[in-house]
Amino acid sequence: MPGKLKVKIVAGRHLPVMDRASDLTDAFVEVKFGNTTFKTDVYLKSLNPQWNSEWFKFEVDDEDLQDEPLQITVLDHDTYSANDAIGKVYIDIDPLLYSEAATVISGWFPIYDTIHGIRGEINVIVKVDLFNDLNRFRQSSCGVKFFCTTSIPKCYRAVIIHGFVEELVVNEDPEYQWIDRIRTPRASNEARQRLISLMSGELQRKIGLKVLEMRGNAVVGYLQCFDLEGESGLVVRAIGTACTLDKLSSPAAFLPACNSPCKEMKESPLVHPPSHGCRSTQNSPIHTATGSRLTQNFSVSVPTLIYTGMGSGSAGKEGGPFKALLRQQTQSALEQREFPFFTLTAFPPGFLVHVGGVVSARSVKLLDRIHNPDEPETRDAWWAEIRQEIKSHAKALGCHAVVGYSESTSICEEVCILSASGTAAVLNPRFLQDGTVEGCLEQRLEENLPVGCGFCHIPYDELNMPFPAHLTYCYNCRKQKVPDVLFTTIDLPTDATVIGKGCLIQARLCRLKKKAQAEANATAISNLLPFMEYEVHTQLMNKLKLKGMNALFGLRIQITVGENMLMGLASATGVYLAALPTPGGIQIAGKTPNDSSYEQHISHMQKKINDTIAKNKELYEINPPETSEEVIGSPIPEPRQRSRLLRSQSESSDEVIELDLSHGKKDAFVLEIDDTDAMEDVHSLLTDVPPPSGFYSCNTEIMPGINNWTSEIQMFTSVRVIRLSSLNLTNQALNKNFNDLCENLLKSLYFKLRSMIPCCLCHVNFTVSLPEDELIQVTVTAVAITFDKNQALQTTKTHIEKSLQRASTDNEELLQFPLELCSDSLPSHPFPPAKEHLESASSNSGIPAAQRATSVDYSSFADRCSSWIELIKLKAQTIRRGSIKTTVTVEKASPMGEGNFRNRSAPPCANSTVGVVKMTPLSFIPGAKITKYLGIINMFFIRETTSLREEGGVSGFLHAFIAEVFAMVRAHVAALGGNAVVSYIMKQCVFMENPNKNQAQCLINVSGDAVVFVRESDLEVASTQQAAATCQPLCTGGEVTT
Amino acid sequence: MTSELDIFVGNTTLIDEDVYRLWLDGYSVSDAVALRVRSGILEQTGATAAVLQSDTMDHYRTFHMLERLLHAPPKLLHQLIFQIPPSRQALLIERYYAFDEAFVREVLGKKLSKGTKKDLDDISTKTGITLKSCRRQFDNFKRVFKVVEEMRGSLVDNIQQHFLLSDRLSRDYAAIVFFANNRFETGKKKLQYLSFGDFAFCAELMIQNWTLGAVDSQVDDMDVDLDKEFLQDLKELKVLVADKDLLDLHKSVVCTALRGKLSVFSEMEANFKNLSRGLVNVAAKLIHNKDVRDLFVDLVEKFVEPCRSDHWPLSDVRLFLNQYSASVHSLDGFRHQALWDRYMGTLRGCLLRLYHD
């Protein structure tokens, strides 16, 4: 019996009037944990009762402590009839189970009722006494910390990053009793809330066990999702990255560690076990997944494309012997794992070595009604299958790991699309395993990593490329090959050199689909998916070029299935990476060149496009590096010298490239307008309106190119539902409607937040759902952060000075290696392989995939896949290589670390009054330092109404509900002693209405990390240096000390 | 394509001051949108009318949800649903309880009852203030009145504590409550020249000097009711005009003191007895509720109008009133010096304020 839970009910306030006669309430409270219930006395005739109860003590297993929520019910005492429930509070006591987190939960909690919403507040104190339990067969995993944040939390240091953990539990959905009208809506909603709370607890405990098994002590990037599968059940699943974290006690203690983390690791008593992955097992005591049929699988991997079955070359061409060694190390470290996946999107410096491109896999499944817990074909197997595919895609890209990994589902009736995506990458083994890498080798490796461009270098074998891509020498270091565009699902690495600012890029797409049942439906969807994926990709590519940028970060492609349509929405942040070549323009080509009016039209379009590109370049400050130097206005001899030096080393090869490219083949990405579809594409390209001046937007953590955040933040959720007129449902009309919906939504946001200008919308997260036949729902959550325009100039300057210093030291260090490497590796790669590849691709391209018959059978997967690839290859031919210019790179501020650092000197904002809780989807709070993580917030609410009109219609209902959800999150954080939620995410917002019956129901699931932050005062300016180091806990790798 | 649902919820509740004003002024969403378009906001921001419509709807919805809390402002401070910075909370409350001069002049001194509420239609037509706004203002008066009516302690403090209003606005509400409770007539034609500020000034003086709370703050402190005993005692002042010798003496003392100092000396001398009779008779009658209601009518009729018709400058009125009240102390036969001071001190202040065009 290893835990004692103690609860005290102090008081209530603002209770509703329950007795009409006296306009008062006789309230009492039931406190329930597991199967034990305590009651307070009835406090007669008051809307502000003072119970001041004794301490209710529950003696429970720590397993229960993890699974069960504390349930507090406020009731109105009634002598003659049944007591009326006023509302409930569920408190997740998990945060009390880690030693470092909260020690007490104490505060005012909104009393929530699923029918009436918030009805007053109750003051509660909760404590837990934990006894140590050394039983190694224990089922609990108390003490494992969970973080939603997808990077190493700010006040911790990663000792080892173990890898992927996943789990899912399945149960019947109590809602089905509601549909059958067996019980009241309130009872059904409460049963559902309680069940999900219980399942989340169980899931978290099981994941914790796996982490302990791996000898980790924390899960970072924890993402838990619900699949409401309707009649076939309720799935709660979670993925995360197991880590061993060390708390940074103080900046001073941290600094030395920062310089030699590897030493620390060796001293660490933890020995990484020969991990045997973390296979999920279906041992849920609640229920197992129902068996169901697999229908269809297919998959795609993007940067400029695609999975082919070719073996990956691990020859490590670009890095010479050391790289090869590194590769082997990583490989061995990672191959022990079943799934070398990481849910992180930002990494300690030096962790990410190379990035291959986006890998994604989708699979269409039929949810079966037949309930057979013994059926081996479970949801677990479905996911395992998809993950296997992701893994093989990564391999094809020459990568051993997948970072920025995430999974999602879209369900409509009995069809379910499972999706997984991530970024194939090569990682530095230092963080994955300890003790295995020789110290001296490591040292050299570190020096070897080029600053700010290493991750762009291709990880795959140049001679044996997985897809036709255009490789050029890196514009930054001039030594290694880079692709012409780079797509990733991760955040921009802090050390990446970016030119100009970034911007939000979205591809939006709808496809009509015939209504069908079961397998026919699944087949129809499977057939549509590759085209959607392809078109989304093309749209992204076009828009990226239109912005004059060459890389996408934070790419998230969401495919939503509805009764009669499929929707695709891809969001990403476009940037111009200095290491990648300048993107070519977009060239429009017509099919009927004889028609003069047609040609005129085309040239008009072409002009429009060219103008837009030019405008965008100006807007996002994308200047060729030479000019950016002038803009800054200070002579920068060092980088120039450096680049000259580097060039001289690789002179011969460089010359070759430039010759090769100077054939006058002017760049260009050709768009053929041969049919109306393509015209549509061009039009839609040009309809995207840039944000008003003073506004920027991105869907990543930080905006590339902005580093001087001020402290004002505003997190918001906006929801829109439109009804399509059923008359003219064509693909074009649909696309236009959907496009308008998203654009108008963005415009509204810009208008609403205009008082914050200059500001940036960060972490813009769009979610699309199709609740009914003709309804499209778009939910956006983001945070607006103000920044200081004037400060920008100063910071850039000072940073350049700084980077100059660093550059000069780098020069000396770098000189030694490139010499060796260039001599043996570069000459061995003649440039033109890409071209060859193109030709071969075109020769064997067949009929467009659309015309191929597709069968439901899984065995046809490979077949389909290859035809799909051919289709893409065809298109790929229209992509020509961009021209190369000699560049001198000016290192710009790395937005993350430096941004935070700068904020320290920002004026402290109006002193936060008592009770203010900030919420942000980001992992940090500008102008503040996170001093403590209090635990994960993971809440699920249902709200229902039978008086929709009286509550202000659907808008009034949902507006109030979301405000209530925010309030409850804030109250829980405040009760934990926190003042902010970081990495906040609204994972689900399922809204259903029935206006005829005057009813509506909504389910919302939110999560985040409760933290304590301290605003930086002027006093701290003196210790800025120290503080800056803290907010970037692992500043090893990239920085070479002199 | 029609928008079924369109909401925006911020962690910090966004308050647009301009839209809030439009909402308080009782404009419908479409009117508010039209007014915003006219303000040139579309040109400034490059937004479309649809965006403006959506924004306005959203703010209106928020205000509607906040209104319930604004009825009991301390609730707004303690509630958890809307996170609003304190300065914004203060602004919301202050603006919500603010009222229009034109409106308050119509209802000042009237019973805050259902009957009056029915007259709001007419007031709306007369003043050009929307009916919705009239209702809000009326309900605010009534709400504040109900809460503080039976309360002990300082009226202004009570209002400030229960409605979290600024000092200035609390004082105004104190005047409104005081006038409503005593039903002072303010609507007569001859009183039309007076502003709400004039009445509020008088109300404050009366609350300070003529109520129960004015005598002893320890006893059952009722700021809203006039001190009955005091009103009773005022009859005693009648001797000043009833006793002819006393009246003559009073006149001669005043005239001696003011000779050569007033530009309207001769008019004053000629009118002294009338004026004095007027002022003392007002005092003597205050024991009757009906005469309390007519206090301002009487003051204007008996004092302000005669002086104004003789073109007394304000400085002369001041000199006269000072001398008139002070010289009573030198009348040997008069025993109610304290009572006189309590009455005349306040009245002098009121009259000076009421004396203008």
mmCIF file of N, CA and C in Angstrom, chain A residues 90-151:
data_model
loop_
_atom_site.group_PDB
_atom_site.id
_atom_site.type_symbol
_atom_site.label_atom_id
_atom_site.label_comp_id
_atom_site.label_asym_id
_atom_site.label_seq_id
_atom_site.Cartn_x
_atom_site.Cartn_y
_atom_site.Cartn_z
ATOM 1 N N TYR A 90 -12.781 16.926 -11.797
ATOM 2 C CA TYR A 90 -11.859 15.799 -11.846
ATOM 3 C C TYR A 90 -10.456 16.356 -11.667
ATOM 4 N N ILE A 91 -9.707 15.789 -10.748
ATOM 5 C CA ILE A 91 -8.335 16.264 -10.569
ATOM 6 C C ILE A 91 -7.378 15.109 -10.841
ATOM 7 N N ASP A 92 -6.500 15.341 -11.786
ATOM 8 C CA ASP A 92 -5.479 14.354 -12.104
ATOM 9 C C ASP A 92 -4.351 14.544 -11.098
ATOM 10 N N ILE A 93 -4.107 13.507 -10.276
ATOM 11 C CA ILE A 93 -3.118 13.699 -9.218
ATOM 12 C C ILE A 93 -1.725 13.285 -9.649
ATOM 13 N N ASP A 94 -1.593 12.942 -10.909
ATOM 14 C CA ASP A 94 -0.297 12.506 -11.410
ATOM 15 C C ASP A 94 0.846 13.469 -11.086
ATOM 16 N N PRO A 95 0.641 14.776 -11.248
ATOM 17 C CA PRO A 95 1.747 15.702 -10.962
ATOM 18 C C PRO A 95 2.299 15.578 -9.540
ATOM 19 N N LEU A 96 1.499 15.022 -8.623
ATOM 20 C CA LEU A 96 1.989 14.894 -7.241
ATOM 21 C C LEU A 96 2.890 13.675 -7.084
ATOM 22 N N LEU A 97 3.004 12.884 -8.130
ATOM 23 C CA LEU A 97 3.736 11.633 -7.988
ATOM 24 C C LEU A 97 5.213 11.733 -8.350
ATOM 25 N N TYR A 98 5.618 12.840 -8.964
ATOM 26 C CA TYR A 98 7.060 12.996 -9.199
ATOM 27 C C TYR A 98 7.626 13.816 -8.073
ATOM 28 N N SER A 99 8.844 13.486 -7.761
ATOM 29 C CA SER A 99 9.446 14.165 -6.625
ATOM 30 C C SER A 99 9.671 15.650 -6.886
ATOM 31 N N GLU A 100 10.015 16.001 -8.132
ATOM 32 C CA GLU A 100 10.405 17.399 -8.356
ATOM 33 C C GLU A 100 9.225 18.300 -8.691
ATOM 34 N N ALA A 101 8.121 17.700 -9.036
ATOM 35 C CA ALA A 101 7.022 18.539 -9.506
ATOM 36 C C ALA A 101 6.271 19.153 -8.327
ATOM 37 N N ALA A 102 4.976 19.286 -8.480
ATOM 38 C CA ALA A 102 4.184 19.941 -7.454
ATOM 39 C C ALA A 102 4.131 19.071 -6.195
ATOM 40 N N THR A 103 4.012 19.687 -5.041
ATOM 41 C CA THR A 103 3.914 18.941 -3.797
ATOM 42 C C THR A 103 2.495 18.973 -3.281
ATOM 43 N N VAL A 104 1.759 19.964 -3.721
ATOM 44 C CA VAL A 104 0.382 20.085 -3.257
ATOM 45 C C VAL A 104 -0.449 20.688 -4.383
ATOM 46 N N ILE A 105 -1.695 20.243 -4.450
ATOM 47 C CA ILE A 105 -2.626 20.875 -5.380
ATOM 48 C C ILE A 105 -3.604 21.633 -4.506
ATOM 49 N N SER A 106 -3.684 22.917 -4.680
ATOM 50 C CA SER A 106 -4.533 23.707 -3.808
ATOM 51 C C SER A 106 -5.044 24.925 -4.547
ATOM 52 N N GLY A 107 -6.348 25.052 -4.600
ATOM 53 C CA GLY A 107 -6.861 26.238 -5.265
ATOM 54 C C GLY A 107 -8.328 26.123 -5.604
ATOM 55 N N TRP A 108 -8.800 27.122 -6.297
ATOM 56 C CA TRP A 108 -10.200 27.173 -6.711
ATOM 57 C C TRP A 108 -10.353 26.464 -8.056
ATOM 58 N N PHE A 109 -11.224 25.482 -8.095
ATOM 59 C CA PHE A 109 -11.504 24.766 -9.337
ATOM 60 C C PHE A 109 -12.927 25.077 -9.784
ATOM 61 N N PRO A 110 -13.108 25.332 -11.071
ATOM 62 C CA PRO A 110 -14.475 25.517 -11.549
ATOM 63 C C PRO A 110 -15.257 24.215 -11.381
ATOM 64 N N ILE A 111 -16.469 24.317 -10.906
ATOM 65 C CA ILE A 111 -17.341 23.141 -10.786
ATOM 66 C C ILE A 111 -18.033 22.989 -12.136
ATOM 67 N N TYR A 112 -17.811 21.849 -12.750
ATOM 68 C CA TYR A 112 -18.251 21.693 -14.137
ATOM 69 C C TYR A 112 -19.371 20.675 -14.265
ATOM 70 N N ASP A 113 -20.350 21.064 -15.029
ATOM 71 C CA ASP A 113 -21.432 20.151 -15.325
ATOM 72 C C ASP A 113 -21.542 20.046 -16.844
ATOM 73 N N THR A 114 -21.716 18.827 -17.341
ATOM 74 C CA THR A 114 -21.669 18.659 -18.795
ATOM 75 C C THR A 114 -22.885 19.280 -19.482
ATOM 76 N N ILE A 115 -23.936 19.561 -18.721
ATOM 77 C CA ILE A 115 -25.112 20.182 -19.325
ATOM 78 C C ILE A 115 -25.120 21.695 -19.104
ATOM 79 N N HIS A 116 -24.714 22.125 -17.926
ATOM 80 C CA HIS A 116 -24.810 23.549 -17.609
ATOM 81 C C HIS A 116 -23.496 24.310 -17.701
ATOM 82 N N GLY A 117 -22.404 23.610 -17.893
ATOM 83 C CA GLY A 117 -21.113 24.301 -17.931
ATOM 84 C C GLY A 117 -20.614 24.584 -16.528
ATOM 85 N N ILE A 118 -19.843 25.646 -16.390
ATOM 86 C CA ILE A 118 -19.257 25.964 -15.086
ATOM 87 C C ILE A 118 -20.315 26.560 -14.160
ATOM 88 N N ARG A 119 -20.397 26.002 -12.960
ATOM 89 C CA ARG A 119 -21.388 26.472 -11.985
ATOM 90 C C ARG A 119 -20.695 26.721 -10.658
ATOM 91 N N GLY A 120 -19.991 27.805 -10.582
ATOM 92 C CA GLY A 120 -19.328 28.153 -9.331
ATOM 93 C C GLY A 120 -17.974 27.489 -9.209
ATOM 94 N N GLU A 121 -17.335 27.711 -8.080
ATOM 95 C CA GLU A 121 -15.998 27.173 -7.875
ATOM 96 C C GLU A 121 -15.888 26.532 -6.511
ATOM 97 N N ILE A 122 -14.918 25.631 -6.408
ATOM 98 C CA ILE A 122 -14.708 24.955 -5.130
ATOM 99 C C ILE A 122 -13.225 24.978 -4.794
ATOM 100 N N ASN A 123 -12.944 25.228 -3.526
ATOM 101 C CA ASN A 123 -11.553 25.286 -3.076
ATOM 102 C C ASN A 123 -11.171 23.958 -2.435
ATOM 103 N N VAL A 124 -10.131 23.330 -2.988
ATOM 104 C CA VAL A 124 -9.745 21.985 -2.593
ATOM 105 C C VAL A 124 -8.240 21.942 -2.328
ATOM 106 N N ILE A 125 -7.836 21.134 -1.341
ATOM 107 C CA ILE A 125 -6.405 20.892 -1.133
ATOM 108 C C ILE A 125 -6.159 19.391 -1.257
ATOM 109 N N VAL A 126 -5.188 19.011 -2.062
ATOM 110 C CA VAL A 126 -4.868 17.596 -2.267
ATOM 111 C C VAL A 126 -3.381 17.375 -2.002
ATOM 112 N N LYS A 127 -3.081 16.318 -1.228
ATOM 113 C CA LYS A 127 -1.682 15.968 -0.994
ATOM 114 C C LYS A 127 -1.520 14.461 -1.164
ATOM 115 N N VAL A 128 -0.310 14.048 -1.460
ATOM 116 C CA VAL A 128 -0.034 12.615 -1.553
ATOM 117 C C VAL A 128 1.209 12.282 -0.742
ATOM 118 N N ASP A 129 1.112 11.254 0.107
ATOM 119 C CA ASP A 129 2.302 10.709 0.763
ATOM 120 C C ASP A 129 2.649 9.431 0.038
ATOM 121 N N LEU A 130 3.832 9.395 -0.564
ATOM 122 C CA LEU A 130 4.236 8.190 -1.294
ATOM 123 C C LEU A 130 5.257 7.423 -0.477
ATOM 124 N N PHE A 131 5.103 6.138 -0.393
ATOM 125 C CA PHE A 131 6.116 5.314 0.267
ATOM 126 C C PHE A 131 6.936 4.681 -0.830
ATOM 127 N N ASN A 132 8.212 4.528 -0.584
ATOM 128 C CA ASN A 132 9.055 3.918 -1.604
ATOM 129 C C ASN A 132 8.723 2.448 -1.755
ATOM 130 N N ASP A 133 8.676 2.058 -2.976
ATOM 131 C CA ASP A 133 8.354 0.657 -3.236
ATOM 132 C C ASP A 133 9.466 0.097 -4.108
ATOM 133 N N LEU A 134 10.152 -0.901 -3.606
ATOM 134 C CA LEU A 134 11.285 -1.400 -4.366
ATOM 135 C C LEU A 134 10.933 -2.656 -5.145
ATOM 136 N N ASN A 135 9.699 -3.001 -5.115
ATOM 137 C CA ASN A 135 9.259 -4.181 -5.841
ATOM 138 C C ASN A 135 9.510 -3.999 -7.344
ATOM 139 N N ARG A 136 10.351 -4.852 -7.876
ATOM 140 C CA ARG A 136 10.700 -4.638 -9.269
ATOM 141 C C ARG A 136 9.646 -5.170 -10.240
ATOM 142 N N PHE A 137 8.692 -5.839 -9.727
ATOM 143 C CA PHE A 137 7.625 -6.318 -10.617
ATOM 144 C C PHE A 137 6.424 -5.402 -10.560
ATOM 145 N N ARG A 138 6.662 -4.247 -10.020
ATOM 146 C CA ARG A 138 5.526 -3.362 -9.816
ATOM 147 C C ARG A 138 4.885 -2.955 -11.153
ATOM 148 N N GLN A 139 3.648 -2.621 -11.060
ATOM 149 C CA GLN A 139 2.896 -2.249 -12.251
ATOM 150 C C GLN A 139 2.796 -0.732 -12.421
ATOM 151 N N SER A 140 3.299 -0.033 -11.446
ATOM 152 C CA SER A 140 3.170 1.419 -11.550
ATOM 153 C C SER A 140 4.469 1.996 -12.070
ATOM 154 N N SER A 141 4.412 3.188 -12.506
ATOM 155 C CA SER A 141 5.620 3.839 -12.989
ATOM 156 C C SER A 141 5.678 5.255 -12.436
ATOM 157 N N CYS A 142 5.368 5.378 -11.160
ATOM 158 C CA CYS A 142 5.421 6.682 -10.520
ATOM 159 C C CYS A 142 6.827 7.233 -10.673
ATOM 160 N N GLY A 143 6.907 8.507 -10.895
ATOM 161 C CA GLY A 143 8.220 9.123 -10.938
ATOM 162 C C GLY A 143 8.717 9.367 -12.346
ATOM 163 N N VAL A 144 8.124 8.688 -13.311
ATOM 164 C CA VAL A 144 8.506 8.994 -14.689
ATOM 165 C C VAL A 144 7.809 10.286 -15.073
ATOM 166 N N LYS A 145 8.596 11.224 -15.544
ATOM 167 C CA LYS A 145 8.034 12.538 -15.872
ATOM 168 C C LYS A 145 7.534 12.544 -17.312
ATOM 169 N N PHE A 146 6.462 13.232 -17.517
ATOM 170 C CA PHE A 146 5.899 13.354 -18.858
ATOM 171 C C PHE A 146 5.922 14.806 -19.299
ATOM 172 N N PHE A 147 6.299 15.016 -20.543
ATOM 173 C CA PHE A 147 6.306 16.369 -21.104
ATOM 174 C C PHE A 147 5.635 16.346 -22.474
ATOM 175 N N CYS A 148 4.778 17.308 -22.710
ATOM 176 C CA CYS A 148 4.208 17.443 -24.048
ATOM 177 C C CYS A 148 5.200 18.141 -24.970
ATOM 178 N N THR A 149 6.054 18.934 -24.374
ATOM 179 C CA THR A 149 7.041 19.687 -25.129
ATOM 180 C C THR A 149 7.833 18.749 -26.034
ATOM 181 N N THR A 150 7.997 19.151 -27.296
ATOM 182 C CA THR A 150 8.696 18.278 -28.232
ATOM 183 C C THR A 150 10.170 18.662 -28.374
ATOM 184 N N SER A 151 10.745 19.165 -27.293
ATOM 185 C CA SER A 151 12.184 19.380 -27.270
ATOM 186 C C SER A 151 12.612 19.092 -25.840
#
